[in-house]
Tab-separated table of C-alpha atoms in Angstrom:
chain	number	residue	atom	x	y	z
A	1	MET	CA	0.000	0.000	0.000
A	2	LYS	CA	1.345	3.436	-0.908
A	3	ILE	CA	2.358	5.561	2.063
A	4	LYS	CA	0.960	9.091	1.890
A	5	MET	CA	2.703	12.034	3.538
A	6	VAL	CA	-0.679	13.588	4.320
A	7	ASP	CA	-1.594	10.592	6.533
A	8	ILE	CA	1.584	11.039	8.567
A	9	ALA	CA	0.968	14.794	8.813
A	10	ARG	CA	-2.606	14.318	10.006
A	11	HIS	CA	-1.574	11.626	12.501
A	12	LEU	CA	1.149	13.779	14.075
A	13	GLY	CA	-0.640	17.117	13.781
A	14	VAL	CA	2.047	18.726	11.607
A	15	SER	CA	2.043	20.120	8.069
A	16	LYS	CA	2.722	18.089	4.936
A	17	ALA	CA	5.715	20.354	4.307
A	18	THR	CA	7.175	19.411	7.704
A	19	VAL	CA	6.781	15.715	6.925
A	20	SER	CA	8.435	16.179	3.527
A	21	LEU	CA	11.391	18.034	5.059
A	22	ALA	CA	11.845	15.372	7.737
A	23	VAL	CA	11.617	12.417	5.361
A	24	ASN	CA	14.025	13.986	2.859
A	25	GLY	CA	16.559	15.039	5.508
A	26	LYS	CA	16.140	18.738	4.820
A	27	PRO	CA	16.768	21.524	7.375
A	28	GLY	CA	13.883	23.412	8.976
A	29	VAL	CA	12.608	20.632	11.250
A	30	ASN	CA	13.643	20.141	14.870
A	31	GLU	CA	15.155	16.788	15.766
A	32	GLU	CA	12.242	15.640	17.938
A	33	THR	CA	9.729	16.223	15.134
A	34	ARG	CA	12.051	14.531	12.636
A	35	ARG	CA	12.310	11.508	14.933
A	36	MET	CA	8.521	11.294	15.307
A	37	VAL	CA	7.997	11.507	11.544
A	38	LEU	CA	10.596	8.840	10.741
A	39	GLU	CA	9.293	6.508	13.461
A	40	CYS	CA	5.762	6.880	12.114
A	41	LEU	CA	7.019	6.172	8.581
A	42	GLU	CA	8.774	2.993	9.731
A	43	GLU	CA	5.664	1.809	11.571
A	44	MET	CA	3.598	2.324	8.418
A	45	LYS	CA	6.104	0.357	6.316
A	46	LYS	CA	5.777	-2.563	8.737
A	47	ASN	CA	1.999	-2.295	8.823
A	48	ASN	CA	0.997	-2.248	5.133
A	49	GLY	CA	0.875	1.538	4.998
A	50	VAL	CA	-1.437	1.820	8.013
A	51	ILE	CA	-0.728	4.026	11.026
A	52	PRO	CA	-1.140	1.791	14.081
A	53	VAL	CA	-3.212	3.143	16.978
A	54	LYS	CA	-1.393	2.549	20.251
A	55	GLU	CA	-3.461	4.569	22.698
A	56	ASN	CA	-7.095	4.780	23.753
A	57	ILE	CA	-8.001	1.502	22.085
A	58	VAL	CA	-11.676	0.625	22.454
A	59	THR	CA	-12.269	-2.975	23.496
A	60	VAL	CA	-15.165	-5.271	22.699
A	61	SER	CA	-15.563	-8.280	24.999
A	62	GLY	CA	-12.081	-7.584	26.316
A	63	HIS	CA	-10.420	-7.692	22.886
A	64	PRO	CA	-8.894	-4.574	21.294
A	65	VAL	CA	-10.405	-3.293	18.063
A	66	ASN	CA	-7.479	-2.602	15.738
A	67	GLN	CA	-8.932	-2.857	12.263
A	68	MET	CA	-9.047	-0.063	9.757
A	69	ILE	CA	-11.892	2.123	8.561
A	70	LYS	CA	-11.091	2.815	4.946
A	71	ILE	CA	-12.239	6.205	3.666
A	72	VAL	CA	-12.511	6.281	-0.121
A	73	ILE	CA	-12.876	9.756	-1.637
A	74	VAL	CA	-14.326	9.767	-5.156
A	75	ASN	CA	-12.390	12.548	-6.845
A	76	HIS	CA	-13.037	12.503	-10.587
A	77	SER	CA	-12.492	16.251	-10.918
A	78	LYS	CA	-9.008	16.059	-9.395
A	79	GLY	CA	-9.642	18.570	-6.641
A	80	ALA	CA	-13.355	19.282	-6.615
A	81	ALA	CA	-13.963	17.068	-3.607
A	82	CYS	CA	-11.106	18.730	-1.716
A	83	ASN	CA	-10.847	22.103	-3.397
A	84	SER	CA	-7.803	24.210	-2.564
A	85	GLU	CA	-9.554	27.582	-3.000
A	86	THR	CA	-12.004	27.082	-0.144
A	87	ASP	CA	-10.405	24.091	1.662
A	88	LEU	CA	-13.828	22.841	2.723
A	89	TRP	CA	-12.839	19.389	3.792
A	90	SER	CA	-9.816	19.783	6.096
A	91	ASP	CA	-12.038	19.838	9.183
A	92	VAL	CA	-14.144	17.005	7.774
A	93	LEU	CA	-11.142	14.728	7.251
A	94	ALA	CA	-9.706	15.654	10.644
A	95	THR	CA	-13.025	14.692	12.262
A	96	PHE	CA	-13.097	11.363	10.417
A	97	ASP	CA	-9.608	10.763	11.779
A	98	SER	CA	-10.430	11.668	15.398
A	99	GLU	CA	-13.694	9.689	15.369
A	100	ALA	CA	-11.951	6.611	14.004
A	101	ARG	CA	-9.399	6.815	16.798
A	102	ARG	CA	-12.064	7.386	19.425
A	103	LEU	CA	-13.869	4.271	18.261
A	104	GLY	CA	-10.608	2.300	18.262
A	105	TYR	CA	-10.051	1.880	14.545
A	106	LEU	CA	-7.096	2.528	12.333
A	107	TYR	CA	-7.722	5.145	9.676
A	108	GLY	CA	-6.769	5.309	6.014
A	109	VAL	CA	-7.707	7.617	3.131
A	110	THR	CA	-7.653	6.602	-0.530
A	111	TYR	CA	-8.686	8.623	-3.587
A	112	LEU	CA	-10.687	7.032	-6.390
A	113	ASN	CA	-10.365	8.679	-9.797
A	114	ASP	CA	-10.663	7.651	-13.453
A	115	ASP	CA	-7.545	5.455	-13.551
A	116	ILE	CA	-8.665	1.829	-14.027
A	117	ALA	CA	-5.584	0.258	-12.428
A	118	GLN	CA	-5.852	2.559	-9.432
A	119	THR	CA	-9.551	1.736	-9.084
A	120	GLU	CA	-8.785	-1.983	-9.013
A	121	ALA	CA	-6.126	-1.375	-6.361
A	122	VAL	CA	-8.599	0.569	-4.200
A	123	ILE	CA	-11.174	-2.242	-4.373
A	124	THR	CA	-8.494	-4.772	-3.440
A	125	GLU	CA	-7.445	-2.630	-0.470
A	126	CYS	CA	-11.045	-2.281	0.718
A	127	ASN	CA	-11.479	-6.063	0.804
A	128	MET	CA	-8.287	-6.798	2.767
A	129	ASP	CA	-8.631	-8.618	6.077
A	130	PHE	CA	-7.508	-5.663	8.197
A	131	VAL	CA	-10.309	-3.433	6.816
A	132	ALA	CA	-13.346	-3.462	9.105
A	133	GLY	CA	-15.551	-1.165	7.040
A	134	VAL	CA	-15.580	1.354	4.209
A	135	LEU	CA	-16.830	4.925	4.234
A	136	LEU	CA	-17.295	6.184	0.692
A	137	PHE	CA	-17.022	9.959	0.361
A	138	GLY	CA	-19.388	10.163	-2.593
A	139	THR	CA	-19.779	13.851	-3.454
A	140	GLU	CA	-18.530	13.079	-6.975
A	141	LEU	CA	-19.979	9.583	-7.298
A	142	LYS	CA	-21.135	8.946	-10.865
A	143	GLU	CA	-23.747	6.497	-12.074
A	144	GLU	CA	-21.075	4.293	-13.640
A	145	ASP	CA	-19.251	4.098	-10.287
A	146	GLN	CA	-22.152	2.376	-8.592
A	147	ASN	CA	-21.251	-1.068	-9.945
A	148	LEU	CA	-17.893	-0.753	-8.189
A	149	LEU	CA	-19.618	-0.589	-4.820
A	150	GLU	CA	-20.987	-4.099	-5.267
A	151	ARG	CA	-17.425	-5.410	-5.378
A	152	ILE	CA	-16.667	-4.041	-1.920
A	153	LYS	CA	-17.542	-6.855	0.478
A	154	LYS	CA	-17.125	-4.954	3.751
A	155	PRO	CA	-19.739	-2.912	5.658
A	156	LEU	CA	-20.222	0.266	3.627
A	157	VAL	CA	-21.808	3.670	4.295
A	158	LEU	CA	-22.045	6.562	1.820
A	159	TYR	CA	-21.186	10.068	2.985
A	160	ASP	CA	-22.354	13.253	1.217
A	161	CYS	CA	-24.488	11.406	-1.337
A	162	GLU	CA	-27.239	8.812	-1.660
A	163	LEU	CA	-28.388	6.254	-4.224
A	164	PRO	CA	-31.992	6.330	-5.431
A	165	ASP	CA	-32.494	2.591	-4.914
A	166	SER	CA	-31.434	2.634	-1.230
A	167	ARG	CA	-28.956	-0.214	-1.660
A	168	TYR	CA	-26.590	1.382	0.841
A	169	SER	CA	-26.935	3.372	4.020
A	170	SER	CA	-26.110	7.029	3.528
A	171	VAL	CA	-25.742	10.373	5.269
A	172	CYS	CA	-26.046	13.631	3.333
A	173	ALA	CA	-27.408	17.161	3.502
A	174	ASP	CA	-31.091	17.621	2.721
A	175	ASN	CA	-30.415	19.588	-0.465
A	176	ARG	CA	-34.034	19.626	-1.629
A	177	GLN	CA	-35.346	21.122	1.588
A	178	MET	CA	-32.426	23.563	1.715
A	179	LEU	CA	-33.185	24.798	-1.815
A	180	LYS	CA	-36.888	25.134	-1.036
A	181	SER	CA	-36.167	27.127	2.123
A	182	ALA	CA	-33.867	29.472	0.196
A	183	VAL	CA	-36.382	30.057	-2.595
A	184	ASP	CA	-39.233	30.551	-0.126
A	185	TYR	CA	-37.158	33.193	1.645
A	186	LEU	CA	-36.482	35.061	-1.609
A	187	TYR	CA	-40.180	34.989	-2.550
A	188	LYS	CA	-41.139	36.384	0.832
A	189	GLU	CA	-38.600	39.156	0.321
A	190	GLY	CA	-40.322	40.085	-2.954
A	191	ALA	CA	-37.953	38.391	-5.409
A	192	SER	CA	-39.791	36.299	-8.002
A	193	ASP	CA	-37.246	36.491	-10.854
A	194	ILE	CA	-34.648	34.153	-9.326
A	195	TYR	CA	-31.433	32.898	-10.894
A	196	TYR	CA	-29.216	29.995	-9.827
A	197	PHE	CA	-25.491	30.747	-10.202
A	198	CYS	CA	-23.418	27.558	-10.427
A	199	THR	CA	-19.926	26.195	-11.127
A	200	GLY	CA	-20.990	23.769	-13.842
A	201	LYS	CA	-19.505	20.842	-11.921
A	202	ASP	CA	-21.456	17.612	-11.883
A	203	ASN	CA	-21.564	16.230	-8.380
A	204	TYR	CA	-24.306	14.886	-6.163
A	205	ASN	CA	-25.105	17.998	-4.105
A	206	TYR	CA	-25.086	20.406	-7.054
A	207	ARG	CA	-27.112	18.011	-9.183
A	208	VAL	CA	-29.843	17.708	-6.550
A	209	ARG	CA	-29.925	21.470	-5.933
A	210	LYS	CA	-30.336	22.209	-9.657
A	211	GLU	CA	-33.110	19.613	-9.972
A	212	ALA	CA	-34.881	21.081	-6.953
A	213	PHE	CA	-34.520	24.587	-8.402
A	214	LEU	CA	-36.055	23.530	-11.713
A	215	ASN	CA	-38.962	21.937	-9.850
A	216	THR	CA	-39.641	25.079	-7.805
A	217	LYS	CA	-42.698	27.076	-8.826
A	218	SER	CA	-44.246	30.361	-7.761
A	219	ASN	CA	-47.375	32.220	-8.684
A	220	GLU	CA	-45.439	34.729	-10.752
A	221	ASP	CA	-42.682	32.775	-12.394
A	222	THR	CA	-41.464	29.251	-13.053
A	223	ALA	CA	-37.775	28.429	-12.854
A	224	SER	CA	-36.260	27.090	-16.064
A	225	ALA	CA	-32.864	26.187	-17.474
A	226	LYS	CA	-32.426	29.783	-18.666
A	227	HIS	CA	-32.319	30.821	-15.005
A	228	ILE	CA	-29.241	28.650	-14.361
A	229	LEU	CA	-25.978	30.482	-15.066
A	230	ASP	CA	-22.651	28.600	-15.204
A	231	LEU	CA	-19.911	30.974	-14.037
A	232	GLY	CA	-16.952	28.575	-13.985
A	233	ASP	CA	-15.220	26.716	-11.168
A	234	GLU	CA	-12.473	29.106	-10.009
A	235	ILE	CA	-13.091	32.317	-8.078
A	236	PRO	CA	-11.281	34.749	-10.476
A	237	LYS	CA	-13.090	33.185	-13.450
A	238	ILE	CA	-16.440	33.405	-11.627
A	239	THR	CA	-15.908	37.114	-10.992
A	240	GLU	CA	-14.847	37.836	-14.577
A	241	THR	CA	-17.719	35.846	-16.125
A	242	LEU	CA	-20.370	37.468	-13.953
A	243	LEU	CA	-19.083	40.990	-14.607
A	244	ASP	CA	-19.372	40.328	-18.335
A	245	TRP	CA	-22.889	38.887	-17.890
A	246	LEU	CA	-24.049	41.869	-15.824
A	247	ARG	CA	-23.025	44.258	-18.607
A	248	LYS	CA	-25.326	42.452	-21.052
A	249	ASN	CA	-28.292	41.375	-18.918
A	250	PRO	CA	-30.784	42.936	-16.491
A	251	LEU	CA	-30.129	42.325	-12.811
A	252	PRO	CA	-32.281	39.504	-11.356
A	253	GLN	CA	-34.413	40.144	-8.288
A	254	GLY	CA	-32.967	37.161	-6.456
A	255	ILE	CA	-29.892	34.952	-6.798
A	256	LEU	CA	-28.907	31.588	-5.334
A	257	PHE	CA	-25.158	30.902	-4.981
A	258	GLU	CA	-24.444	27.179	-5.453
A	259	ASN	CA	-21.424	26.983	-3.131
A	260	GLN	CA	-18.765	29.028	-1.341
A	261	GLN	CA	-16.710	29.627	-4.483
A	262	ILE	CA	-19.712	31.078	-6.266
A	263	SER	CA	-20.566	33.211	-3.222
A	264	ILE	CA	-17.076	34.709	-3.042
A	265	GLY	CA	-16.621	35.248	-6.774
A	266	ALA	CA	-20.153	36.549	-7.378
A	267	LEU	CA	-20.119	38.946	-4.411
A	268	THR	CA	-16.819	40.342	-5.678
A	269	ALA	CA	-18.349	40.937	-9.121
A	270	LEU	CA	-21.526	42.509	-7.732
A	271	ARG	CA	-19.476	44.894	-5.579
A	272	LYS	CA	-17.315	45.892	-8.539
A	273	TYR	CA	-20.420	46.493	-10.629
A	274	GLY	CA	-21.853	48.732	-7.913
A	275	VAL	CA	-24.851	46.563	-7.031
A	276	ASN	CA	-26.426	47.201	-3.636
A	277	ILE	CA	-27.291	44.066	-1.660
A	278	PRO	CA	-30.044	43.515	-0.581
A	279	GLN	CA	-31.620	46.762	-1.846
A	280	GLU	CA	-31.220	45.912	-5.550
A	281	VAL	CA	-30.929	42.129	-5.410
A	282	LYS	CA	-31.585	39.507	-2.705
A	283	VAL	CA	-29.067	36.676	-2.477
A	284	VAL	CA	-28.794	33.361	-0.637
A	285	GLY	CA	-25.568	31.338	-0.545
A	286	PHE	CA	-25.199	27.617	0.156
A	287	GLY	CA	-22.367	27.127	2.625
A	288	MET	CA	-20.756	29.688	4.923
A	289	ILE	CA	-18.034	32.102	3.824
A	290	PRO	CA	-15.805	34.273	6.083
A	291	ASP	CA	-17.565	37.422	7.314
A	292	TYR	CA	-14.740	39.697	6.134
A	293	ILE	CA	-15.780	38.909	2.553
A	294	TYR	CA	-19.325	40.234	2.847
A	295	GLN	CA	-18.698	42.736	5.686
A	296	ASP	CA	-21.666	45.142	5.813
A	297	LEU	CA	-23.838	43.261	3.291
A	298	LYS	CA	-27.053	41.611	4.421
A	299	LEU	CA	-26.062	38.175	3.233
A	300	VAL	CA	-28.251	35.124	3.810
A	301	GLN	CA	-26.386	31.820	4.000
A	302	MET	CA	-27.462	28.218	4.430
A	303	ARG	CA	-25.114	26.716	7.007
A	304	ILE	CA	-24.530	23.024	6.241
A	305	SER	CA	-23.238	20.984	9.173
A	306	GLU	CA	-20.609	18.750	7.564
A	307	ILE	CA	-19.221	17.792	10.972
A	308	GLU	CA	-22.634	16.565	12.152
A	309	GLY	CA	-22.766	14.453	9.005
A	310	VAL	CA	-19.340	12.983	9.774
A	311	LEU	CA	-20.352	12.012	13.314
A	312	LEU	CA	-23.579	10.399	12.111
A	313	THR	CA	-21.767	8.523	9.337
A	314	MET	CA	-19.060	7.158	11.626
A	315	ASP	CA	-21.633	6.097	14.201
A	316	LEU	CA	-23.684	4.339	11.518
A	317	LEU	CA	-20.659	2.525	10.087
A	318	ASP	CA	-19.462	1.510	13.556
A	319	LYS	CA	-22.851	-0.066	14.301
A	320	LYS	CA	-22.755	-1.962	11.005
A	321	ILE	CA	-19.285	-3.287	11.805
A	322	ARG	CA	-19.965	-4.308	15.398
A	323	GLN	CA	-23.544	-5.491	15.040
A	324	TYR	CA	-23.330	-6.876	11.484
A	325	SER	CA	-26.431	-4.837	10.713
A	326	MET	CA	-28.050	-5.525	7.333
A	327	SER	CA	-30.598	-2.695	7.556
A	328	LYS	CA	-30.322	0.256	5.160
A	329	VAL	CA	-30.699	3.753	6.610
A	330	LYS	CA	-30.883	7.187	4.961
A	331	ILE	CA	-30.073	10.159	7.155
A	332	TYR	CA	-30.487	13.763	6.024
A	333	THR	CA	-28.848	16.630	7.902
A	334	GLU	CA	-30.695	19.943	7.918
A	335	ALA	CA	-29.179	23.283	6.980
A	336	GLU	CA	-29.678	26.391	9.110
A	337	MET	CA	-30.501	29.733	7.510
A	338	ILE	CA	-28.165	32.436	8.808
A	339	ILE	CA	-29.013	36.091	8.148
A	340	SER	CA	-26.120	38.474	8.765
């Protein structure tokens, strides 16, 4: 199994750069940290790439639990699931790590992309004896990926997505209800001409939000594909594209921002264009952004509790592992509307 520097960094609570310096014998790392990094690396080499848990082991019937929970992150877009611009998932992965340790499991992260050989290796890893269960981080799960899940023979729970046929237990945000709440708010504020600004990426959460938007109706207007505007998937590009669009089109009464990137890029463009929020346009963003970005604006945001989802997912997987549960459960986490 390939040893990843990020696993060592997360285990020791240091940066990936520190691990790299220590492993490569470079200056800039104190000797104690270097020793810890190299000892951890040697332990992983002896243990098939797994970091052994030596403290706070949970016991069942007097026997220590020392198997691994394998976290598989579907990452077809090479960065969309763990985007560097907003770094949404650092806290999520850290919580997976701490919960695994609390429950007495080893912890390993693997990325699943479009490489066939790598996919086969991931499936093989998931079915190894030391793996107790698999948590599939399915934000970017595609329809063609679903057949791969059947080849994983360990207890499996989906995080941040669901399958329509309920073959697997899952935990995800209630995107449909979140979209409805956001649109209802805009209607109550007098905005009937509502646009949905998106990144154009195809992942579970964005797909469900778009579908819910297209199925939303009001007495005055009906949402359609023309109300969905793809601004790109990087913040500078989002800002540039929206500025160009604003020069050629009338300002909508209400706007939904698909994610944090859209919120940041679109707010930047609206400020540059001299648009007053919320006097001229009402906006709702999905996911929280730092308050220094919107400052004095009356910004409405849907706060999605990713950490709550992590805790529920780990608890569900732990029960499946320990109790050999065959039941299938769908859990939806609710978003909270925050008005600044």
